[in-house]
């Protein structure tokens, strides 16, 4: 029986994750999938219990599962720890690395019922349906870093100061595998891929662009365009409907995917999947939201849509995934909203009720 490792984590994690698990429990059997769930410790909750934010047992259980469902980690209680011990760093990065997850997929779909919830004009965002694919284990975040003291002359004095260095490295195999993933995903959508880089300035971007141009010969059905990252940031808010699949470097993707999140009305609506290894990791795009934790205020939809991605990607059940997306759409059409997407004339519900309403419609 396929195994799902469930890692609720911190803050709102233990509130939103059970709602998504119950959705899986309801949908999977209808599509002939029986699942076994196992719960594990991660983040601040794991520090409090066993002194480590990514216990060895959690990493082992992740490797032994068919998919991992994560809530979120971190919060003020652990913010005073040294940077390298904080859950966001000490749990998430080694988990992604340990599972070999080199691609983060973030779909950004605006439900029409939420067209008024975006900070952008309705006519700009209505119909937005794009995916950002971010390279996750290379680039600027993973390059060699250093700090050093250096001396320089100013006038007749010699002074010393500090210098910090980050490096951005990509190899062709790293670029090829993320682009191949983007091209394959685009084949199931409109076929359009926008590769985002800064090839007018960065050598790594020039290699990225050259690699894409060579690869595209093997993908005649793909319509590839290149765009500079600064222009992409502008185009995302000017006319997001021009995009379908966006693929980019780690840091560019981190920033652009957060920017794109606001097109869907709230970060509480955005799911994600990290893939590339044998086991994929599914989690909402947001963090642990300590400001609303424990108050039944969190929007569980991002996590529920993350299990829809799990059914599609890990278990190859696109119809099951679609049934979840439709149930979410129906609940929103019926006027139910959590606080983050609340509009005049709608009915505000809590985390638990929103989960129950979605399951009722499945
Ligand atoms: P956040 O995403 O947790 O919250 C940002 C804002 O969005 C807050 O106002 C929050 O209330 C709101 N929000 C987030 N998710 C929501 C939901 N489902 N429903 C309704 N509102 C929601 O980001 P932050 O405040 O910068 O970070 C809080 C903690 O989470 C920090 O410790 C941070 O390091 C951590 N974090 C973890 C992850 C992760 O586990 N993947 C990602 C980002 C941040």
Short mmCIF file of C-alpha atoms and ligand atoms in Angstrom, two decimals:
data_model
loop_
_atom_site.label_atom_id
_atom_site.label_comp_id
_atom_site.label_asym_id
_atom_site.label_seq_id
_atom_site.Cartn_x
_atom_site.Cartn_y
_atom_site.Cartn_z
CA UNK A 1 0.00 0.00 0.00
CA UNK A 2 1.51 3.42 -0.91
CA UNK A 3 2.73 5.37 2.11
CA UNK A 4 2.33 9.09 2.74
CA UNK A 5 4.56 10.71 5.32
CA UNK A 6 2.67 13.56 6.98
CA UNK A 7 4.75 16.33 8.56
CA UNK A 8 2.46 18.99 10.09
CA UNK A 9 5.35 21.10 11.47
CA UNK A 10 4.71 24.42 13.21
CA UNK A 11 2.25 27.32 13.46
CA UNK A 12 -0.80 26.70 11.27
CA UNK A 13 0.75 23.44 9.93
CA UNK A 14 -1.11 21.20 12.44
CA UNK A 15 -4.39 22.94 11.51
CA UNK A 16 -4.22 22.87 7.71
CA UNK A 17 -2.54 19.50 7.17
CA UNK A 18 -5.34 17.38 8.75
CA UNK A 19 -7.87 19.06 6.44
CA UNK A 20 -5.79 18.02 3.41
CA UNK A 21 -5.28 14.48 4.75
CA UNK A 22 -9.05 14.08 5.15
CA UNK A 23 -9.50 15.22 1.52
CA UNK A 24 -7.01 12.56 0.40
CA UNK A 25 -8.76 9.93 2.50
CA UNK A 26 -12.04 10.77 0.79
CA UNK A 27 -10.82 11.06 -2.81
CA UNK A 28 -8.11 8.41 -3.16
CA UNK A 29 -10.34 5.31 -2.62
CA UNK A 30 -12.76 6.58 -5.27
CA UNK A 31 -9.92 6.25 -7.77
CA UNK A 32 -8.80 2.83 -6.50
CA UNK A 33 -5.96 4.19 -4.39
CA UNK A 34 -5.63 2.94 -0.81
CA UNK A 35 -3.12 4.98 1.17
CA UNK A 36 -1.31 4.45 4.45
CA UNK A 37 -0.50 7.57 6.49
CA UNK A 38 2.40 7.95 8.89
CA UNK A 39 3.07 11.10 10.91
CA UNK A 40 6.56 12.50 11.56
CA UNK A 41 8.27 15.35 13.37
CA UNK A 42 9.82 18.38 11.69
CA UNK A 43 10.70 22.00 12.46
CA UNK A 44 10.36 23.71 15.82
CA UNK A 45 8.02 20.95 16.98
CA UNK A 46 10.84 18.46 16.43
CA UNK A 47 13.38 20.72 18.20
CA UNK A 48 11.07 20.85 21.23
CA UNK A 49 10.59 17.07 21.31
CA UNK A 50 13.92 15.60 20.20
CA UNK A 51 16.30 18.59 19.96
CA UNK A 52 16.71 18.57 16.16
CA UNK A 53 14.54 20.15 13.47
CA UNK A 54 15.10 17.34 10.97
CA UNK A 55 15.42 14.12 13.00
CA UNK A 56 17.17 11.24 11.21
CA UNK A 57 13.98 9.14 11.52
CA UNK A 58 12.03 11.80 9.61
CA UNK A 59 14.51 11.82 6.73
CA UNK A 60 14.55 8.00 6.66
CA UNK A 61 10.74 7.82 6.79
CA UNK A 62 10.59 10.38 3.92
CA UNK A 63 12.85 8.22 1.78
CA UNK A 64 10.75 5.15 2.58
CA UNK A 65 7.47 6.82 1.63
CA UNK A 66 5.80 7.36 -1.75
CA UNK A 67 5.14 11.05 -1.09
CA UNK A 68 5.61 13.58 1.70
CA UNK A 69 2.99 16.12 2.79
CA UNK A 70 4.44 19.03 4.74
CA UNK A 71 2.66 21.89 6.55
CA UNK A 72 5.21 24.59 7.37
CA UNK A 73 8.07 25.15 9.78
CA UNK A 74 9.43 27.99 11.90
CA UNK A 75 8.08 30.64 14.22
CA UNK A 76 9.10 33.27 16.79
CA UNK A 77 9.87 30.65 19.44
CA UNK A 78 12.86 29.41 17.40
CA UNK A 79 13.88 32.76 15.80
CA UNK A 80 16.57 33.35 18.42
CA UNK A 81 18.47 30.19 17.42
CA UNK A 82 21.64 30.68 15.36
CA UNK A 83 20.72 31.06 11.67
CA UNK A 84 22.04 27.60 10.76
CA UNK A 85 19.84 25.90 13.41
CA UNK A 86 16.58 27.64 12.54
CA UNK A 87 13.95 25.21 11.23
CA UNK A 88 13.59 26.92 7.84
CA UNK A 89 17.30 26.31 7.20
CA UNK A 90 18.07 23.20 9.25
CA UNK A 91 14.95 21.25 8.29
CA UNK A 92 13.76 22.35 4.85
CA UNK A 93 17.03 22.63 2.93
CA UNK A 94 18.44 19.22 4.05
CA UNK A 95 15.04 17.56 3.49
CA UNK A 96 14.88 18.88 -0.10
CA UNK A 97 18.53 18.02 -0.66
CA UNK A 98 18.24 14.62 1.02
CA UNK A 99 15.39 13.69 -1.31
CA UNK A 100 17.18 15.07 -4.40
CA UNK A 101 14.39 17.54 -5.18
CA UNK A 102 15.81 19.87 -7.80
CA UNK A 103 12.57 21.42 -9.08
CA UNK A 104 9.87 23.37 -7.30
CA UNK A 105 6.59 23.60 -9.19
CA UNK A 106 4.16 26.35 -8.17
CA UNK A 107 0.95 26.62 -10.16
CA UNK A 108 -0.77 29.97 -9.90
CA UNK A 109 -4.40 29.68 -10.83
CA UNK A 110 -6.92 32.40 -10.11
CA UNK A 111 -10.37 31.02 -9.31
CA UNK A 112 -12.84 33.34 -11.02
CA UNK A 113 -14.78 33.72 -7.76
CA UNK A 114 -11.66 35.38 -6.31
CA UNK A 115 -11.03 37.87 -9.11
CA UNK A 116 -11.95 40.68 -6.72
CA UNK A 117 -9.58 39.46 -3.96
CA UNK A 118 -6.38 40.31 -5.83
CA UNK A 119 -4.63 43.59 -5.19
CA UNK A 120 -4.49 43.94 -8.99
CA UNK A 121 -7.38 44.98 -11.23
CA UNK A 122 -9.90 42.24 -12.01
CA UNK A 123 -9.44 42.58 -15.78
CA UNK A 124 -5.67 42.12 -15.40
CA UNK A 125 -5.77 38.95 -13.26
CA UNK A 126 -8.96 37.23 -14.42
CA UNK A 127 -8.06 34.05 -16.32
CA UNK A 128 -4.54 33.77 -14.83
CA UNK A 129 -3.34 30.17 -15.03
CA UNK A 130 0.44 29.83 -14.99
CA UNK A 131 3.13 27.65 -13.42
CA UNK A 132 6.49 28.80 -12.08
CA UNK A 133 9.21 26.13 -12.12
CA UNK A 134 12.11 27.09 -9.92
CA UNK A 135 15.47 25.31 -9.94
CA UNK A 136 15.92 24.28 -6.31
CA UNK A 137 19.37 22.84 -5.62
CA UNK A 138 21.78 25.06 -7.56
CA UNK A 139 22.30 28.70 -8.48
CA UNK A 140 22.98 31.61 -6.18
CA UNK A 141 21.56 30.00 -3.01
CA UNK A 142 23.81 26.96 -3.25
CA UNK A 143 27.02 28.51 -4.64
CA UNK A 144 30.15 28.89 -2.54
CA UNK A 145 29.89 31.68 0.02
CA UNK A 146 32.63 33.45 1.94
CA UNK A 147 33.48 36.48 4.05
CA UNK A 148 36.88 38.09 4.25
CA UNK A 149 38.61 41.20 5.44
CA UNK A 150 40.44 43.25 2.84
CA UNK A 151 42.47 46.42 2.89
CA UNK A 152 42.11 49.43 0.67
CA UNK A 153 43.74 52.83 0.38
CA UNK A 154 41.83 56.04 0.72
CA UNK A 155 44.00 59.12 0.31
CA UNK A 156 47.16 58.50 2.33
CA UNK A 157 45.46 56.05 4.73
CA UNK A 158 45.12 52.27 4.49
CA UNK A 159 41.88 50.95 5.87
CA UNK A 160 40.36 47.53 6.27
CA UNK A 161 36.79 46.49 5.59
CA UNK A 162 34.76 43.33 5.10
CA UNK A 163 33.86 41.67 1.83
CA UNK A 164 31.13 39.04 1.29
CA UNK A 165 31.03 36.75 -1.73
CA UNK A 166 28.20 34.65 -3.14
CA UNK A 167 28.68 32.65 -6.30
CA UNK A 168 26.19 31.56 -8.93
CA UNK A 169 27.16 28.29 -10.57
CA UNK A 170 25.23 26.12 -13.03
CA UNK A 171 26.35 23.11 -15.02
CA UNK A 172 24.73 22.02 -18.28
CA UNK A 173 23.31 18.79 -16.72
CA UNK A 174 21.61 20.89 -14.01
CA UNK A 175 20.17 23.27 -16.59
CA UNK A 176 19.09 20.47 -18.93
CA UNK A 177 17.16 18.51 -16.31
CA UNK A 178 15.13 21.52 -15.11
CA UNK A 179 14.41 22.63 -18.69
CA UNK A 180 13.37 19.09 -19.68
CA UNK A 181 10.93 19.09 -16.77
CA UNK A 182 9.51 22.43 -17.91
CA UNK A 183 9.20 21.30 -21.54
CA UNK A 184 7.48 18.05 -20.51
CA UNK A 185 5.02 19.90 -18.30
CA UNK A 186 4.32 22.44 -21.07
CA UNK A 187 3.41 19.61 -23.47
CA UNK A 188 0.43 18.89 -21.20
CA UNK A 189 -0.54 22.59 -21.21
CA UNK A 190 -0.38 25.15 -24.04
CA UNK A 191 3.19 24.28 -25.10
CA UNK A 192 4.52 27.76 -24.28
CA UNK A 193 7.62 28.02 -22.06
CA UNK A 194 9.16 31.28 -20.87
CA UNK A 195 12.76 30.84 -19.74
CA UNK A 196 13.75 33.66 -17.40
CA UNK A 197 17.37 34.76 -17.06
CA UNK A 198 19.69 37.77 -17.00
CA UNK A 199 21.76 36.78 -20.02
CA UNK A 200 22.72 40.38 -20.79
CA UNK A 201 24.80 40.41 -17.57
CA UNK A 202 25.36 36.92 -16.14
CA UNK A 203 27.56 34.20 -17.68
CA UNK A 204 25.49 31.47 -15.99
CA UNK A 205 22.41 32.91 -17.69
CA UNK A 206 24.17 32.83 -21.07
CA UNK A 207 24.92 29.14 -20.57
CA UNK A 208 21.28 28.61 -19.49
CA UNK A 209 19.99 30.33 -22.65
CA UNK A 210 22.39 28.52 -25.01
CA UNK A 211 21.44 25.18 -23.45
CA UNK A 212 17.73 25.93 -23.85
CA UNK A 213 18.21 26.93 -27.51
CA UNK A 214 20.04 23.68 -28.26
CA UNK A 215 17.53 21.52 -26.39
CA UNK A 216 14.52 23.05 -28.07
CA UNK A 217 15.46 21.32 -31.33
CA UNK A 218 14.32 18.08 -29.68
CA UNK A 219 11.00 19.64 -28.62
CA UNK A 220 9.33 20.84 -31.83
CA UNK A 221 5.97 21.16 -30.06
CA UNK A 222 7.33 23.70 -27.56
CA UNK A 223 7.19 27.43 -28.17
CA UNK A 224 10.19 28.74 -26.20
CA UNK A 225 10.73 32.41 -25.39
CA UNK A 226 13.49 34.04 -23.35
CA UNK A 227 12.91 37.01 -21.11
CA UNK A 228 15.12 38.95 -18.71
CA UNK A 229 14.13 38.59 -15.08
CA UNK A 230 13.51 42.31 -14.51
CA UNK A 231 11.19 42.45 -17.51
CA UNK A 232 9.44 39.26 -16.31
CA UNK A 233 8.74 40.84 -12.90
CA UNK A 234 7.15 43.79 -14.67
CA UNK A 235 5.18 41.67 -17.17
CA UNK A 236 3.77 39.47 -14.36
CA UNK A 237 1.81 42.39 -12.98
CA UNK A 238 1.20 44.10 -16.34
CA UNK A 239 -0.26 41.12 -18.20
CA UNK A 240 0.05 37.77 -16.38
CA UNK A 241 -2.12 35.97 -18.94
CA UNK A 242 0.74 36.05 -21.47
CA UNK A 243 2.54 33.36 -19.39
CA UNK A 244 1.95 29.64 -19.14
CA UNK A 245 5.09 27.78 -17.94
CA UNK A 246 7.89 29.92 -16.49
CA UNK A 247 11.21 28.23 -15.75
CA UNK A 248 14.11 29.89 -13.99
CA UNK A 249 17.12 29.93 -11.67
CA UNK A 250 16.75 29.35 -7.91
CA UNK A 251 16.82 32.95 -6.63
CA UNK A 252 14.88 34.41 -9.57
CA UNK A 253 12.26 31.69 -9.06
CA UNK A 254 12.00 32.34 -5.33
CA UNK A 255 11.20 35.99 -5.94
CA UNK A 256 9.00 35.60 -9.03
CA UNK A 257 6.90 32.81 -7.51
CA UNK A 258 6.10 34.93 -4.44
CA UNK A 259 5.21 37.81 -6.71
CA UNK A 260 3.00 35.53 -8.81
CA UNK A 261 1.26 34.29 -5.64
CA UNK A 262 -0.60 37.56 -5.30
CA UNK A 263 -2.23 36.99 -8.70
CA UNK A 264 -4.30 34.22 -7.10
CA UNK A 265 -5.72 36.46 -4.37
CA UNK A 266 -3.80 35.13 -1.36
CA UNK A 267 -0.71 33.11 -0.52
CA UNK A 268 -3.19 30.84 1.28
CA UNK A 269 -4.40 29.62 -2.14
CA UNK A 270 -1.05 28.49 -3.55
CA UNK A 271 0.09 24.87 -3.56
CA UNK A 272 3.53 23.54 -4.48
CA UNK A 273 5.36 20.35 -5.35
CA UNK A 274 9.08 19.74 -5.15
CA UNK A 275 10.13 16.97 -7.49
CA UNK A 276 13.13 15.38 -9.15
CA UNK A 277 14.01 12.61 -6.69
CA UNK A 278 12.28 9.30 -6.08
CA UNK A 279 9.91 10.83 -3.54
CA UNK A 280 8.17 14.15 -4.10
CA UNK A 281 7.35 16.71 -1.42
CA UNK A 282 4.03 18.58 -1.41
CA UNK A 283 3.47 21.68 0.68
CA UNK A 284 1.62 25.00 0.61
CA UNK A 285 3.70 27.91 -0.68
CA UNK A 286 3.21 29.91 2.50
CA UNK A 287 4.94 29.69 5.87
CA UNK A 288 3.71 28.80 9.36
CA UNK A 289 1.74 32.08 9.79
CA UNK A 290 2.34 32.36 13.55
CA UNK A 291 0.15 35.50 13.67
CA UNK A 292 -2.99 33.41 13.05
CA UNK A 293 -1.90 30.01 14.41
CA UNK A 294 -4.25 28.15 16.75
CA UNK A 295 -7.21 30.42 15.94
CA UNK A 296 -9.00 28.40 13.22
CA UNK A 297 -8.30 31.29 10.82
CA UNK A 298 -5.87 29.70 8.35
CA UNK A 299 -6.90 28.99 4.79
CA UNK A 300 -6.39 25.24 4.18
CA UNK A 301 -6.86 25.51 0.39
CA UNK A 302 -3.15 25.77 -0.51
CA UNK A 303 -2.52 22.50 1.33
CA UNK A 304 -5.62 20.85 -0.13
CA UNK A 305 -4.51 21.87 -3.64
CA UNK A 306 -1.06 20.46 -2.80
CA UNK A 307 -2.59 17.00 -2.29
CA UNK A 308 -4.33 17.45 -5.65
CA UNK A 309 -0.83 17.90 -7.13
CA UNK A 310 0.26 14.75 -5.28
CA UNK A 311 -2.55 12.71 -6.86
CA UNK A 312 -1.62 14.04 -10.30
CA UNK A 313 2.18 13.86 -10.13
CA UNK A 314 2.99 10.95 -7.81
CA UNK A 315 -0.07 8.77 -8.46
CA UNK A 316 -0.87 9.78 -12.04
CA UNK A 317 -4.54 10.45 -11.20
CA UNK A 318 -5.31 13.74 -13.00
CA UNK A 319 -9.08 13.20 -12.72
CA UNK A 320 -8.81 12.82 -8.94
CA UNK A 321 -6.78 16.04 -8.81
CA UNK A 322 -9.31 17.81 -10.98
CA UNK A 323 -12.17 16.71 -8.70
CA UNK A 324 -10.44 18.45 -5.78
CA UNK A 325 -9.83 21.63 -7.78
CA UNK A 326 -13.47 21.65 -8.84
CA UNK A 327 -14.70 21.14 -5.27
CA UNK A 328 -12.57 24.12 -4.17
CA UNK A 329 -14.01 26.21 -7.02
CA UNK A 330 -17.58 25.21 -6.10
CA UNK A 331 -17.10 26.22 -2.45
CA UNK A 332 -15.70 29.59 -3.51
CA UNK A 333 -18.53 30.10 -6.02
CA UNK A 334 -20.99 29.39 -3.19
CA UNK A 335 -19.51 32.40 -1.36
CA UNK A 336 -17.55 30.76 1.46
CA UNK A 337 -14.25 32.44 2.36
CA UNK A 338 -11.52 32.24 4.98
CA UNK A 339 -10.39 35.60 6.36
CA UNK A 340 -7.48 36.07 3.93
CA UNK A 341 -9.80 35.97 0.87
CA UNK A 342 -12.88 37.52 2.46
CA UNK A 343 -14.97 39.88 0.31
CA UNK A 344 -18.13 41.84 1.11
CA UNK A 345 -21.26 39.71 0.79
CA UNK A 346 -19.40 36.43 1.37
CA UNK A 347 -19.61 34.18 4.43
CA UNK A 348 -16.45 33.88 6.54
CA UNK A 349 -15.60 30.37 7.73
CA UNK A 350 -12.71 28.87 9.69
CA UNK A 351 -10.09 26.32 8.69
CA UNK A 352 -12.12 23.30 9.80
CA UNK A 353 -15.35 24.42 8.17
CA UNK A 354 -13.61 25.26 4.90
CA UNK A 355 -12.09 21.75 4.84
CA UNK A 356 -15.49 20.17 5.58
CA UNK A 357 -17.24 22.23 2.87
CA UNK A 358 -14.71 21.12 0.26
CA UNK A 359 -15.06 17.46 1.27
CA UNK A 360 -18.87 17.71 1.12
CA UNK A 361 -18.61 18.66 -2.55
CA UNK A 362 -16.24 15.83 -3.48
P1 LIG B 1 3.91 33.36 6.17
O1 LIG B 1 3.65 32.81 4.80
O2 LIG B 1 3.87 32.38 7.27
O3 LIG B 1 2.85 34.51 6.48
C1 LIG B 1 2.76 35.71 5.71
C2 LIG B 1 1.37 36.30 5.89
O4 LIG B 1 0.43 35.49 5.18
C3 LIG B 1 0.90 36.33 7.34
O5 LIG B 1 0.14 37.49 7.54
C4 LIG B 1 0.02 35.10 7.46
O6 LIG B 1 -0.99 35.21 8.43
C5 LIG B 1 -0.56 34.99 6.06
N1 LIG B 1 -0.82 33.59 5.69
C6 LIG B 1 0.08 32.66 5.37
N2 LIG B 1 -0.51 31.48 5.13
C7 LIG B 1 -1.83 31.69 5.31
C8 LIG B 1 -2.99 30.86 5.21
N3 LIG B 1 -2.91 29.56 4.88
N4 LIG B 1 -4.19 31.39 5.48
C9 LIG B 1 -4.31 32.69 5.79
N5 LIG B 1 -3.26 33.54 5.89
C10 LIG B 1 -2.04 33.04 5.66
O7 LIG B 1 5.32 34.10 6.10
P2 LIG B 1 6.16 34.79 7.27
O8 LIG B 1 5.24 35.52 8.20
O9 LIG B 1 7.22 35.52 6.57
O10 LIG B 1 6.84 33.59 8.04
C11 LIG B 1 6.33 33.01 9.24
C12 LIG B 1 7.22 31.83 9.62
O11 LIG B 1 7.14 30.82 8.62
C13 LIG B 1 8.69 32.22 9.72
O12 LIG B 1 9.26 31.49 10.78
C14 LIG B 1 9.25 31.76 8.38
O13 LIG B 1 10.61 31.51 8.41
C15 LIG B 1 8.45 30.50 8.15
N6 LIG B 1 8.36 30.08 6.73
C16 LIG B 1 8.31 28.75 6.52
C17 LIG B 1 8.16 28.29 5.21
C18 LIG B 1 8.04 26.80 4.99
O14 LIG B 1 7.89 26.05 5.94
N7 LIG B 1 8.08 26.33 3.75
C19 LIG B 1 8.05 29.18 4.16
C20 LIG B 1 8.05 30.56 4.43
C21 LIG B 1 8.22 30.99 5.73
#
